[in-house]
Structures are given as structure tokens and as C-alpha cells.
Short mmCIF file of C-alpha atoms in Angstrom, two decimals:
data_model
loop_
_atom_site.label_atom_id
_atom_site.label_comp_id
_atom_site.label_asym_id
_atom_site.label_seq_id
_atom_site.Cartn_x
_atom_site.Cartn_y
_atom_site.Cartn_z
CA MET D 1 9.88 -3.38 25.23
CA SER D 2 7.33 -2.30 22.64
CA ALA D 3 4.27 -0.37 23.76
CA SER D 4 1.43 -2.80 24.54
CA PRO D 5 -1.37 -3.37 22.01
CA GLU D 6 -3.79 -1.84 24.53
CA ARG D 7 -1.70 1.32 24.80
CA ILE D 8 -1.35 1.54 21.01
CA ARG D 9 -5.11 1.15 20.56
CA GLU D 10 -5.71 4.01 23.03
CA VAL D 11 -3.38 6.28 21.07
CA VAL D 12 -5.00 5.33 17.74
CA GLU D 13 -8.48 6.03 19.15
CA ARG D 14 -7.32 9.34 20.56
CA TYR D 15 -5.68 10.27 17.26
CA VAL D 16 -8.87 9.57 15.27
CA ALA D 17 -10.97 11.55 17.78
CA LEU D 18 -8.56 14.50 17.69
CA VAL D 19 -8.46 14.63 13.90
CA GLY D 20 -12.20 15.21 14.19
CA THR D 21 -12.43 17.73 17.01
CA GLY D 22 -8.96 18.40 18.44
CA THR D 23 -6.47 21.20 17.97
CA ALA D 24 -3.22 20.87 16.04
CA ASP D 25 -1.34 21.14 19.35
CA GLU D 26 -3.29 18.24 20.85
CA ILE D 27 -2.51 16.08 17.81
CA VAL D 28 1.16 17.07 17.73
CA ALA D 29 1.45 16.01 21.40
CA LEU D 30 0.89 12.41 20.27
CA TYR D 31 4.02 12.60 18.08
CA ALA D 32 7.69 12.28 19.02
CA GLU D 33 9.85 15.40 18.49
CA ASP D 34 11.53 13.86 15.43
CA ALA D 35 8.49 12.00 14.11
CA THR D 36 7.66 11.82 10.40
CA VAL D 37 4.31 12.22 8.65
CA GLU D 38 3.63 11.21 5.04
CA ASP D 39 0.03 12.14 4.23
CA PRO D 40 -0.98 11.16 1.62
CA ILE D 41 1.44 8.37 0.75
CA GLY D 42 3.83 9.51 -1.96
CA SER D 43 3.82 13.16 -0.86
CA ASP D 44 6.75 14.94 0.81
CA VAL D 45 7.58 13.61 4.28
CA ARG D 46 7.12 16.17 7.08
CA THR D 47 9.65 15.78 9.91
CA GLY D 48 9.39 17.21 13.43
CA HIS D 49 6.77 19.00 15.52
CA ALA D 50 6.80 22.31 13.62
CA ALA D 51 6.17 20.73 10.23
CA ILE D 52 3.59 18.32 11.67
CA ARG D 53 1.73 21.14 13.48
CA GLU D 54 1.58 23.11 10.22
CA PHE D 55 -0.03 20.12 8.54
CA TYR D 56 -2.75 19.58 11.17
CA ALA D 57 -3.39 23.31 11.54
CA THR D 58 -5.04 23.18 8.10
CA LEU D 59 -7.73 20.90 9.61
CA GLU D 60 -8.53 23.17 12.57
CA GLY D 61 -11.86 24.90 12.35
CA LEU D 62 -13.28 22.48 9.78
CA ASP D 63 -16.64 20.89 10.63
CA GLN D 64 -15.44 17.28 10.85
CA GLU D 65 -16.60 14.00 12.28
CA THR D 66 -14.34 10.96 12.47
CA ARG D 67 -14.74 7.34 13.42
CA LEU D 68 -12.39 4.40 13.65
CA ILE D 69 -13.54 1.60 11.35
CA THR D 70 -10.96 -1.04 12.29
CA ALA D 71 -7.42 -1.30 13.64
CA ARG D 72 -4.80 -4.04 13.42
CA ILE D 73 -1.95 -3.91 15.90
CA GLY D 74 1.24 -5.96 16.21
CA GLY D 75 4.96 -5.66 16.82
CA GLY D 76 4.54 -2.20 18.34
CA GLN D 77 2.92 -0.90 15.15
CA ALA D 78 -0.58 -0.25 13.91
CA ALA D 79 -2.57 -0.09 10.67
CA PHE D 80 -6.06 1.32 10.89
CA HIS D 81 -8.94 2.28 8.64
CA PHE D 82 -10.93 5.33 9.64
CA GLU D 83 -13.39 7.79 8.21
CA ILE D 84 -13.37 11.59 8.11
CA VAL D 85 -16.59 13.35 7.15
CA THR D 86 -16.19 17.08 6.48
CA LYS D 87 -19.14 19.41 5.99
CA ALA D 88 -18.59 22.59 4.01
CA GLY D 89 -21.61 24.58 2.96
CA GLU D 90 -24.13 22.22 1.37
CA LYS D 91 -21.55 19.55 0.62
CA THR D 92 -20.19 16.59 2.54
CA TYR D 93 -16.70 15.22 1.82
CA THR D 94 -16.03 11.69 3.02
CA LEU D 95 -12.55 10.19 3.06
CA SER D 96 -11.57 6.89 4.67
CA PRO D 97 -7.79 6.45 4.64
CA ILE D 98 -5.76 3.53 5.91
CA ASP D 99 -3.05 4.90 8.20
CA VAL D 100 0.07 3.08 9.35
CA MET D 101 1.86 4.18 12.54
CA THR D 102 4.98 3.20 14.42
CA PHE D 103 5.38 3.92 18.13
CA ASP D 104 8.15 4.17 20.68
CA ASP D 105 8.10 2.06 23.84
CA ASP D 106 5.81 4.58 25.57
CA GLY D 107 3.26 4.65 22.78
CA VAL D 108 4.40 7.98 21.35
CA VAL D 109 3.93 8.06 17.57
CA THR D 110 7.26 7.99 15.72
CA SER D 111 5.87 7.85 12.17
CA MET D 112 2.58 8.01 10.31
CA ARG D 113 1.87 7.22 6.68
CA ALA D 114 -1.64 7.73 5.30
CA TYR D 115 -2.75 5.62 2.34
CA TRP D 116 -5.32 7.42 0.20
CA ALA D 117 -5.56 9.32 -3.07
CA ASP D 118 -7.71 12.18 -4.34
CA THR D 119 -9.88 9.66 -6.16
CA ASP D 120 -10.92 8.14 -2.79
CA MET D 121 -12.74 11.34 -1.76
CA VAL D 122 -16.50 10.94 -1.98
CA VAL D 123 -18.47 14.18 -2.39
CA GLY D 124 -22.16 14.10 -1.50
CA MET B 1 7.50 5.92 -13.27
CA SER B 2 5.48 4.20 -10.57
CA ALA B 3 3.05 1.48 -11.55
CA SER B 4 -0.41 2.97 -12.15
CA PRO B 5 -3.11 2.74 -9.49
CA GLU B 6 -5.12 0.55 -11.89
CA ARG B 7 -2.22 -1.88 -12.29
CA ILE B 8 -1.63 -1.96 -8.52
CA ARG B 9 -5.32 -2.67 -7.88
CA GLU B 10 -5.20 -5.58 -10.34
CA VAL B 11 -2.21 -7.08 -8.52
CA VAL B 12 -3.86 -6.61 -5.10
CA GLU B 13 -7.05 -8.29 -6.32
CA ARG B 14 -5.06 -11.14 -7.82
CA TYR B 15 -3.05 -11.54 -4.61
CA VAL B 16 -6.19 -11.77 -2.47
CA ALA B 17 -7.77 -14.29 -4.86
CA LEU B 18 -4.61 -16.43 -4.94
CA VAL B 19 -4.28 -16.48 -1.15
CA GLY B 20 -7.71 -18.13 -1.24
CA THR B 21 -7.35 -20.62 -4.06
CA GLY B 22 -3.92 -20.27 -5.68
CA THR B 23 -0.70 -22.24 -5.39
CA ALA B 24 2.41 -20.98 -3.63
CA ASP B 25 4.11 -20.73 -7.04
CA GLU B 26 1.33 -18.52 -8.39
CA ILE B 27 1.61 -16.19 -5.40
CA VAL B 28 5.42 -16.08 -5.51
CA ALA B 29 5.19 -15.04 -9.18
CA LEU B 30 3.68 -11.72 -7.99
CA TYR B 31 6.84 -10.97 -5.98
CA ALA B 32 10.21 -9.61 -7.10
CA GLU B 33 13.21 -11.97 -6.70
CA ASP B 34 14.53 -10.01 -3.72
CA ALA B 35 11.15 -9.09 -2.22
CA THR B 36 10.51 -9.12 1.52
CA VAL B 37 7.52 -10.47 3.44
CA GLU B 38 6.77 -9.67 7.10
CA ASP B 39 3.62 -11.58 8.09
CA PRO B 40 2.51 -10.93 10.76
CA ILE B 41 4.05 -7.54 11.51
CA GLY B 42 6.84 -7.91 14.08
CA SER B 43 7.81 -11.43 12.94
CA ASP B 44 11.05 -12.30 11.11
CA VAL B 45 11.26 -10.82 7.62
CA ARG B 46 11.42 -13.41 4.83
CA THR B 47 13.57 -12.35 1.87
CA GLY B 48 13.55 -13.81 -1.63
CA HIS B 49 11.46 -16.29 -3.60
CA ALA B 50 12.52 -19.44 -1.74
CA ALA B 51 11.65 -18.08 1.71
CA ILE B 52 8.42 -16.53 0.40
CA ARG B 53 7.37 -19.78 -1.32
CA GLU B 54 7.95 -21.69 1.91
CA PHE B 55 5.63 -19.28 3.71
CA TYR B 56 2.75 -19.56 1.25
CA ALA B 57 3.19 -23.32 0.87
CA THR B 58 1.75 -23.64 4.39
CA LEU B 59 -1.56 -22.25 3.05
CA GLU B 60 -1.82 -24.67 0.11
CA GLY B 61 -4.51 -27.29 0.50
CA LEU B 62 -6.43 -25.35 3.16
CA ASP B 63 -10.13 -24.82 2.51
CA GLN B 64 -10.05 -21.02 2.25
CA GLU B 65 -12.16 -18.23 0.90
CA THR B 66 -10.89 -14.66 0.61
CA ARG B 67 -12.36 -11.31 -0.29
CA LEU B 68 -10.98 -7.82 -0.62
CA ILE B 69 -12.77 -5.44 1.76
CA THR B 70 -11.11 -2.18 0.71
CA ALA B 71 -7.87 -0.93 -0.82
CA ARG B 72 -6.14 2.45 -0.72
CA ILE B 73 -3.50 3.13 -3.36
CA GLY B 74 -1.07 6.01 -3.80
CA GLY B 75 2.54 6.79 -4.61
CA GLY B 76 3.07 3.35 -6.13
CA GLN B 77 2.07 1.67 -2.87
CA ALA B 78 -1.04 0.04 -1.45
CA ALA B 79 -2.72 -0.67 1.87
CA PHE B 80 -5.67 -3.03 1.83
CA HIS B 81 -8.02 -4.75 4.22
CA PHE B 82 -9.10 -8.26 3.30
CA GLU B 83 -10.68 -11.32 4.85
CA ILE B 84 -9.56 -14.94 4.91
CA VAL B 85 -12.08 -17.56 6.03
CA THR B 86 -10.59 -21.00 6.65
CA LYS B 87 -12.71 -24.08 7.26
CA ALA B 88 -11.17 -26.95 9.21
CA GLY B 89 -13.47 -29.70 10.40
CA GLU B 90 -16.45 -28.17 12.15
CA LYS B 91 -14.70 -24.86 12.77
CA THR B 92 -14.34 -21.64 10.81
CA TYR B 93 -11.37 -19.34 11.35
CA THR B 94 -11.80 -15.76 10.15
CA LEU B 95 -8.90 -13.33 9.92
CA SER B 96 -9.00 -9.89 8.28
CA PRO B 97 -5.51 -8.39 8.11
CA ILE B 98 -4.49 -5.02 6.76
CA ASP B 99 -1.61 -5.57 4.33
CA VAL B 100 0.78 -2.93 3.03
CA MET B 101 2.64 -3.51 -0.24
CA THR B 102 5.25 -1.68 -2.28
CA PHE B 103 5.63 -2.27 -6.02
CA ASP B 104 8.22 -1.74 -8.72
CA ASP B 105 7.40 0.25 -11.85
CA ASP B 106 5.85 -2.84 -13.48
CA GLY B 107 3.58 -3.62 -10.54
CA VAL B 108 5.71 -6.47 -9.23
CA VAL B 109 5.48 -6.65 -5.42
CA THR B 110 8.74 -5.61 -3.74
CA SER B 111 7.56 -5.85 -0.12
CA MET B 112 4.56 -6.95 1.91
CA ARG B 113 3.83 -6.35 5.58
CA ALA B 114 0.70 -7.86 7.14
CA TYR B 115 -0.81 -6.13 10.16
CA TRP B 116 -2.63 -8.58 12.41
CA ALA B 117 -2.14 -10.43 15.68
CA ASP B 118 -3.31 -13.78 17.04
CA THR B 119 -6.03 -11.98 18.99
CA ASP B 120 -7.62 -10.84 15.70
CA MET B 121 -8.51 -14.44 14.74
CA VAL B 122 -12.22 -15.14 15.16
CA VAL B 123 -13.14 -18.81 15.65
CA GLY B 124 -16.74 -19.78 14.93
#
């Protein structure tokens, strides 16, 4: 049986929070061993914990705040719109991707695809 | 070469407008002959123009207004959040799905998946 919508929402909320303030290891723990990550959409697909950890490690140490804007959940899958605000020096970089995730029956993330492009980054 | 982001945005905007006020034939014309539609996510996948027309025909004649909330485009694909407000008698039904679409090199829609569940419908 698919993971419940409530369980999936919990994982999505935890993911968004961890992208802001978590470690790469904490984020990777949400993913299945053989999970895939395509971020941004159209880039090379990263497969497995090592490749996924390498990806999120680049975010560690950045001064970031995140918030979930909205999530839609059905059929054991989720699409959600969230915002990442990164401060670096005097500048603020705001990106609000739409991510799509699939989950196994326990709510472990089996794939993530992030829809955004460089032109969506707002620098203020 | 993938359809350009500008072309994809045009098709997304046209799709959202047609869901509000178009005919099933006008919407089907945006889809490839062998396109697939999964709406909502987790339901049976409809394949091909006849099955897709049948789906959108159920929307014809409804008193609907639609608007695009936001779209993210990359790698010849799109994810977008939009709103459909349907008036029926004294009631207003508001649904705001997140749809994901793939496109061929000319910007013709090759697949659509709509992320929403019954619990996302707001009745006012």
C-alpha cells in the first residue's frame, strides 16, 4: 500500500526544512539507497546515496531559509512549490522550485525531480 | 532540440486558458497523437486523442475560470501551479493542481500528470 498522504506531507515538510538548515547526511536519510535526483530538470540524474550526498553537501554551510509554499499529494507521490532564500554577503538569492517526488510504501523518497531554471533565480 | 522555454510557456498559458473556456477539441489539439494524461495522479492513464478528448469533454459547458499561478520550465519540460474556479448553482469549487508536462521539440504536449486529490477541493 502506498504511503499515506499524511506521511508524505511529513516527509516533504522535513525535506524543505532540512534543505534550509540540515546536513547532507540528514537529507540523504530521507532517500532510498537507489533513489534518483534530477535537480534541475534536464541535468544529469544522480543515482544512489553517495551521488545524492555529494549534491546536498554543496548546500551545507550556506546561510539559507526555506519555506513550503504549497504541496499536492496523490497516488503515493507529491508535487510541491517551495522557496529557498540564500544570503551571501550583501546579496539575497531567492529560488522557488517545484519539486516532484515519488515514495516507497514507508514514505522513503525514491525519486526527486526539481523544476527550475537559472532564469528563475531572483537576486536582490 | 527541445522546445524553447518561451514556446513551452506559451503552450502552458494556452492550456490553462482553454481549460477555463475552451472546447475539448481545442485542448486535444495541444496534445500529441499518442500523448498520455494522468489526472489526478494515481488514476488510470489515458492514452491518445480519443481518450484525452473524452476526459476534457466532461469540463465543457461548466462555468469555469482559470489562472496560472506560477510555472517552472527546464529541459523541455514544465511544472505549473494553476487554479480552476467552477461555479455551479450557489456554490463555488476551487481547485489548484500542480501539473507536470513533457513536450516534443515543437512544443506539442506528450504527457501530462496532474497532482491533486479530492481533499484539495475547496467548496465555498
